[in-house]
Coordinates of C-alpha atoms and ligand atoms in Angstrom, one line a residue:
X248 CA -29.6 -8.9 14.7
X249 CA -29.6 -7.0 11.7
X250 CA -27.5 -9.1 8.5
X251 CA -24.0 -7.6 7.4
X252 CA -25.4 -5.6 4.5
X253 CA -28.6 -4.1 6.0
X254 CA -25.7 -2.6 8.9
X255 CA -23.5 -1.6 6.1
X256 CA -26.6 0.1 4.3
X257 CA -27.9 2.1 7.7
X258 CA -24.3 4.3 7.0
X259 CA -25.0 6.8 4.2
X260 CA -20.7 7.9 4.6
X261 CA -18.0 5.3 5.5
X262 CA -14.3 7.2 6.7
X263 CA -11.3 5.3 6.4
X264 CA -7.8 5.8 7.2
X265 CA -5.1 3.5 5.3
X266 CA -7.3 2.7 2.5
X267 CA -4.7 2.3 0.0
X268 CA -3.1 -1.3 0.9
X269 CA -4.0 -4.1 3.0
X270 CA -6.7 -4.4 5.6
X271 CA -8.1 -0.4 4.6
X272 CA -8.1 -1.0 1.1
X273 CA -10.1 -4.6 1.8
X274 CA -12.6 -2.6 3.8
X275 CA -13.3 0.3 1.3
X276 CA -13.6 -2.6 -1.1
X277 CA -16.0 -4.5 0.8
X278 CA -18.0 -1.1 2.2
X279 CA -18.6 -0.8 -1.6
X280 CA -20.0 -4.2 -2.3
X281 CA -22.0 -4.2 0.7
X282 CA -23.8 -0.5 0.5
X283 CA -23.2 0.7 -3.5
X284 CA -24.5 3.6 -2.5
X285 CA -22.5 4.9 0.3
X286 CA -19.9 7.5 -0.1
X287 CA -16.2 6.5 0.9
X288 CA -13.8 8.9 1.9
X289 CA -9.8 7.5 2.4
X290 CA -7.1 9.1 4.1
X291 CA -4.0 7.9 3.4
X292 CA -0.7 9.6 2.1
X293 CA -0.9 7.0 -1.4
X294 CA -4.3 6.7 -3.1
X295 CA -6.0 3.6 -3.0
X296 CA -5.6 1.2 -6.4
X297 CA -9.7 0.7 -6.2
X298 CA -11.7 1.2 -9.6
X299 CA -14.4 3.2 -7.9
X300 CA -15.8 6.8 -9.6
X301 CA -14.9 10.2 -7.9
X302 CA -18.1 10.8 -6.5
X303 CA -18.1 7.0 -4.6
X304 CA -14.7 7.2 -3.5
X305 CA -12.6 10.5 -2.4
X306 CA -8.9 10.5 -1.7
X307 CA -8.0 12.8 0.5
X308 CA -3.8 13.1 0.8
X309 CA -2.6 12.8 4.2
X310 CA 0.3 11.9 6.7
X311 CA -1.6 11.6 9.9
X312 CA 1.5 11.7 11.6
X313 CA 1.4 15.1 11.1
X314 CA -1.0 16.8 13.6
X315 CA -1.5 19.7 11.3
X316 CA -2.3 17.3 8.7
X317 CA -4.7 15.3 10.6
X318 CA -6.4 18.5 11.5
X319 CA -6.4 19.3 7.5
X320 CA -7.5 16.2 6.7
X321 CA -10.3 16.5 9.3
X322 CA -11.4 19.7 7.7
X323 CA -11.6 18.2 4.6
X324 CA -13.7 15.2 5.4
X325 CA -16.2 17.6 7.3
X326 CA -16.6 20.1 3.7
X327 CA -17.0 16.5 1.9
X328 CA -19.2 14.8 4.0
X329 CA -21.6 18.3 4.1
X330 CA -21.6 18.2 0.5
X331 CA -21.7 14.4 -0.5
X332 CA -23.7 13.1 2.3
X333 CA -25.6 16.0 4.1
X334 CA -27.5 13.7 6.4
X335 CA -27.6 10.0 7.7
X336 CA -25.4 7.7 9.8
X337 CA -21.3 7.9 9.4
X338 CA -18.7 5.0 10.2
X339 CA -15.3 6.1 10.7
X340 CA -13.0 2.9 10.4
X341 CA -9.5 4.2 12.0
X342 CA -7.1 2.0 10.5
X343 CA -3.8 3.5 9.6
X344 CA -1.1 1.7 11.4
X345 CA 2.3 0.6 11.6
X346 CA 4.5 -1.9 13.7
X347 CA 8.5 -2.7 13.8
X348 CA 10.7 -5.4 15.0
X349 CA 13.9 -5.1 16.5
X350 CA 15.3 -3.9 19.9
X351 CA 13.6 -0.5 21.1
X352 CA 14.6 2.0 20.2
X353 CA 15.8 -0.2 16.8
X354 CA 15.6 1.3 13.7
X355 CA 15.4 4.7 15.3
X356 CA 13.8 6.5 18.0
X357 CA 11.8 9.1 15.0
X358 CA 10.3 6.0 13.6
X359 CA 9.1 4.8 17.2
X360 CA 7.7 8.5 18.0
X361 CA 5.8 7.9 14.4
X362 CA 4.4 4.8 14.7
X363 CA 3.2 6.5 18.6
X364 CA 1.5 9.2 16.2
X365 CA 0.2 7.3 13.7
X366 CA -1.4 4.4 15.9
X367 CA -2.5 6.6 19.0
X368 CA -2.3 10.4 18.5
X369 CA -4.0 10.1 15.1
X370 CA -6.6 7.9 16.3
X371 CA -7.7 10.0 19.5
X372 CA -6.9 13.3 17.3
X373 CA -9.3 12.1 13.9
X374 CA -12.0 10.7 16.2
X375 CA -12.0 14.1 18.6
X376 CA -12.3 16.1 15.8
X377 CA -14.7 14.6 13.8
X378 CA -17.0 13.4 17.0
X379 CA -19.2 16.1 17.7
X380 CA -20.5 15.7 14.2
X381 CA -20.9 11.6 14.3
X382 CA -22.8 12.4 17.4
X383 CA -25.1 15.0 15.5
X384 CA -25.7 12.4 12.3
X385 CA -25.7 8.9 14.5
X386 CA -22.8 6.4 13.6
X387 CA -20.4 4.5 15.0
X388 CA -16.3 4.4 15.2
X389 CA -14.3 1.4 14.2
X390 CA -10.7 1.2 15.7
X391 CA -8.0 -1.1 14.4
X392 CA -6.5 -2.1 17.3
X393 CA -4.7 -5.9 17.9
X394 CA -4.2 -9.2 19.4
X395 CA -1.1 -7.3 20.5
X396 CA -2.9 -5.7 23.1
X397 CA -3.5 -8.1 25.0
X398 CA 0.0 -8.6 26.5
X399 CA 3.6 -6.8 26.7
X400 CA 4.8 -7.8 23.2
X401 CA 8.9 -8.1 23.5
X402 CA 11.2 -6.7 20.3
X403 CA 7.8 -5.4 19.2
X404 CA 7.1 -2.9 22.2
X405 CA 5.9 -0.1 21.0
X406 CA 3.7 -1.0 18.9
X407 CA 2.3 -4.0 21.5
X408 CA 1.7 -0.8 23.9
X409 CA -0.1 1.4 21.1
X410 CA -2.5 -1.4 20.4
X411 CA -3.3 -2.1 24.3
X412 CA -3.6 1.9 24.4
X413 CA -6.4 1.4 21.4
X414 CA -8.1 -1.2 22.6
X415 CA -8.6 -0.1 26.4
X416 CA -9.5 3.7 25.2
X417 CA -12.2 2.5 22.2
X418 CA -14.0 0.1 25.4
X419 CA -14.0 2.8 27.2
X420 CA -15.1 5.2 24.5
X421 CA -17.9 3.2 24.1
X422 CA -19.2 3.0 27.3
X423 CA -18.9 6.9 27.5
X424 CA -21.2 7.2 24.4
X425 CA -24.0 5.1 25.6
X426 CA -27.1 6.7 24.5
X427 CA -25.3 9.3 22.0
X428 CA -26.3 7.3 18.7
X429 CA -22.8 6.6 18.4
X430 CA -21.0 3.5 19.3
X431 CA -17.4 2.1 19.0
X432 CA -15.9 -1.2 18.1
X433 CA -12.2 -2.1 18.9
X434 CA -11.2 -4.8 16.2
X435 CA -8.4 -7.2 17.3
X436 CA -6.8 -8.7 13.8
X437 CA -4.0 -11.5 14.8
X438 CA -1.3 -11.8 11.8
X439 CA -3.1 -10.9 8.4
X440 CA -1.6 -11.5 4.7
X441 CA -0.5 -7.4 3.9
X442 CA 2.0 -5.2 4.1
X443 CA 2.4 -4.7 7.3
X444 CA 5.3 -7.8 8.1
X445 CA 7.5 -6.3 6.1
X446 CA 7.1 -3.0 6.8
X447 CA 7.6 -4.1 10.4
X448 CA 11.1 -5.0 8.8
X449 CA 10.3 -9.1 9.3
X450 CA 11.4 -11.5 7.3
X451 CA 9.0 -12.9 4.9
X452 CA 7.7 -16.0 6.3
X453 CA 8.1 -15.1 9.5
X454 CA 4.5 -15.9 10.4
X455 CA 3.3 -19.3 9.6
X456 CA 1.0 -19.2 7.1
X457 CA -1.3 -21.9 9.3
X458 CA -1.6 -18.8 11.7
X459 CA -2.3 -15.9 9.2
X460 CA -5.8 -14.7 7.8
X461 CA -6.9 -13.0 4.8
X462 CA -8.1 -9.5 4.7
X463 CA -11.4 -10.8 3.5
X464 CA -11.5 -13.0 6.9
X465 CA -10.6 -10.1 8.8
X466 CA -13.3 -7.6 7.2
X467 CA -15.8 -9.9 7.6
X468 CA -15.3 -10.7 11.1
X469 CA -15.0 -7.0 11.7
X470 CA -18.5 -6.1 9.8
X471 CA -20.0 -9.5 11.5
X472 CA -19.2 -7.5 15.2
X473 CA -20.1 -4.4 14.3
X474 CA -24.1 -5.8 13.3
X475 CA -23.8 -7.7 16.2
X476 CA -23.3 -4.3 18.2
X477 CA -20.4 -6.1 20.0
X478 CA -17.8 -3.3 21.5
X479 CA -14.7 -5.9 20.8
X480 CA -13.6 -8.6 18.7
X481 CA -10.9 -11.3 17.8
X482 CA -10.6 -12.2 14.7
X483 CA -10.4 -16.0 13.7
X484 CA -10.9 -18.7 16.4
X485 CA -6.9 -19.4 16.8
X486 CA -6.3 -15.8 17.8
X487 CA -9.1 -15.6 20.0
X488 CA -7.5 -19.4 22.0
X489 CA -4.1 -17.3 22.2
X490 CA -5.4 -14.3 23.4
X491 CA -7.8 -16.4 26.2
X492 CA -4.5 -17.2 27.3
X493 CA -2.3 -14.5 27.3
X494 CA -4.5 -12.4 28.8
X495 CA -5.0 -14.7 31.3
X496 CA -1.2 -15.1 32.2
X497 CA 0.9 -12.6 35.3
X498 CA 1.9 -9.7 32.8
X499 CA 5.8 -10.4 33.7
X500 CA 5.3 -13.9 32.4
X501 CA 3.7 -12.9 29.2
X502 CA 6.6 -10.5 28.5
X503 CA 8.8 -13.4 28.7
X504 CA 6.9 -15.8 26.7
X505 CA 6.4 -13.0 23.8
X506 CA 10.2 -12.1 24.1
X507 CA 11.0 -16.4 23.5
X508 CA 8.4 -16.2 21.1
X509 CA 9.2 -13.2 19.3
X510 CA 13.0 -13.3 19.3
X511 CA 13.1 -16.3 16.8
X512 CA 12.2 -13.8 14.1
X513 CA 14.7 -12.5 11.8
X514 CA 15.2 -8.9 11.7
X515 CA 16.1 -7.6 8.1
X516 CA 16.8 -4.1 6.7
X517 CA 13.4 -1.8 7.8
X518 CA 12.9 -0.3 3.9
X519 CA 11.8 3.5 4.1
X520 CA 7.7 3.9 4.3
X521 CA 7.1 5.0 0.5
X522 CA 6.1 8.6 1.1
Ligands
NAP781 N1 -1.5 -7.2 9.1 C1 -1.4 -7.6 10.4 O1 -0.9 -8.7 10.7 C2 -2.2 -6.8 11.4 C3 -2.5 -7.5 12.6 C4 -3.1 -6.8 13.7 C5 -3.5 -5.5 13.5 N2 -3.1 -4.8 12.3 C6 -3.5 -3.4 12.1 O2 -4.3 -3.2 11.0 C7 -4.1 -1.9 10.5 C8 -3.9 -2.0 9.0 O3 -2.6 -2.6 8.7 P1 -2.3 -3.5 7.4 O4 -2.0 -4.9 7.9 O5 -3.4 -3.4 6.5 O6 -1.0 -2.9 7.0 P2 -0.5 -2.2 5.6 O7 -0.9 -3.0 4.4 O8 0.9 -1.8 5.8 O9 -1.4 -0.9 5.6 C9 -1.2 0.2 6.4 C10 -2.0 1.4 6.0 O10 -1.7 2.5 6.9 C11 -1.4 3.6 6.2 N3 -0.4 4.5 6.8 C12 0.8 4.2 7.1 N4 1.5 5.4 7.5 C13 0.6 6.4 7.4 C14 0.6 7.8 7.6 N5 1.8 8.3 8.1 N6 -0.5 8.5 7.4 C15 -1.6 7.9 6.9 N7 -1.7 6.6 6.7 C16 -0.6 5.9 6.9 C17 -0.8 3.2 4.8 O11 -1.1 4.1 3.8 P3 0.0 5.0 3.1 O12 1.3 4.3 3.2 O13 -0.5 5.2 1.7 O14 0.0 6.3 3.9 C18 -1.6 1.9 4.6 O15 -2.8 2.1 3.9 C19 -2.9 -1.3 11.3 O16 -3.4 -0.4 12.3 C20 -2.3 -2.5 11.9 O17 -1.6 -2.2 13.1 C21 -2.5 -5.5 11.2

């Protein structure tokens, strides 16, 4: 099994989306670290706080909730990746994501039909566009999915549903490209120290810290399963003992035990997304 580094350095051109907080941002940083040479291309509507030069890492502005701006956005990664990176292997990391708590359609039924566009249309939009070329060059697709997916998640349903939509369309995305040069992994992150509690409009401390992992953690777990060629995996052993479980469990009866579990979160004020 090839190490962590030597699978970073077979990419020549790394595509993330999200780079500019959290989980994106840890990845671009530790893409960089691991393969200096590689050229990083974000997509994100903020650009990513990460002292890297122009020519390493390019920004490109974009709210893939739009269609018409993932389609832009697509565009533009294909002109930079033709003249940064003519040749050689490509790893597109689709991370952009949100989630939110409260009572569907709670706070409105926009933000639900956005986080449906961000987390899935994006995802199978990005990755159709940009395939045929991944499949000219050799590559492989990363897909943020969730331990989320792996039952009905109660006062969080939406976003439970787009993860289980990611994960069970990146397996089978996978199997499809067998012999194409181009594989995909569906990473499953449990709770993770970022943004994203918050923005889900949780309280702070609403996740026990016992059960929360770093980004670092995550990233390396992630880059760990993608030498290994593995199509899925869990991050962190806890997550992976819940989701044994869960999975295992009559779907009805998980959506109960999520909705006890779930429930005892606070809801607070969802804040606007910073534009
Ligand atoms: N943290 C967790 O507990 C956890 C657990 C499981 C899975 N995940 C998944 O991990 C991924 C990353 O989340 P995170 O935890 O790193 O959260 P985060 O810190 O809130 O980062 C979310 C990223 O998504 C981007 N994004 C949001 N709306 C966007 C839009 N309309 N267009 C383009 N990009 C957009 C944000 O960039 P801009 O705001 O600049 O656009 C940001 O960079 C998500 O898919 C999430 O579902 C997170």
């Amino acid at each position: 099994m090839p190490s962590i580094p030597e699978t970073l350095r077979s990419f020549v051109a790394v595509i993330v989306t999200g780079g500019s907080s959290g989980l994106g941002k840890a990845l671009i940083e530790h893409t960089a670290k691991l393969n200096p040479a590689a050229c990083i291309c974000n997509l994100s509507r903020n650009k990513p706080d990460i002292n890297l030069p122009e020519h390493q890492l390019r920004h490109i502005a974009c709210d893939l909730e739009k269609s018409s701006e993932v389609v832009g956005g697509a565009g533009q990664v294909s002109a930079w990746l033709r003249e940064a990176a003519p040749a050689g292997r490509v790893l597109l990391i689709n991370n952009s994501g949100f989630g939110s708590y409260g009572k569907f359609p709670a706070p409105s039924l926009e933000h639900q039909l956005g986080m449906v566009d961000l987390n899935v249309r994006a995802v199978v939009h990005l990755t159709g566009l940009l395939l045929p070329g991944l499949k000219t060059r050799g590559g492989a697709i990363m897909n943020l999915a969730s331990t989320a997916a792996f039952q009905p998640t109660a006062y969080m349903a939406t976003y439970g549903a787009t993860k289980a939509f990611l994960l069970h369309w990146s397996l089978a995305l996978n199997e499809e490209l067998r012999g194409t040069g181009v594989r995909a992994l569906a990473v499953c992150p449990g709770p993770t120290a970022t943004n994203f509690s918050q923005r889900a409009g949780m309280q702070l401390g609403s996740v026990p810290d016992a059960l929360s992992m770093t980004c670092d953690e995550v990233v390396d777990a992630s880059f760990r399963a993608l030498a290994a060629g593995r199509a899925q995996v869990v991050t962190g052993w806890k997550n992976k003992a819940l989701v044994m479980f869960s999975a295992r469990v009559p779907k009805p009866l998980a959506a109960r035990g999520s909705a006890v579990m779930l429930k005892k979160y606070r809801l607070k004020q969802i804040r606007p997304s910073p534009p």
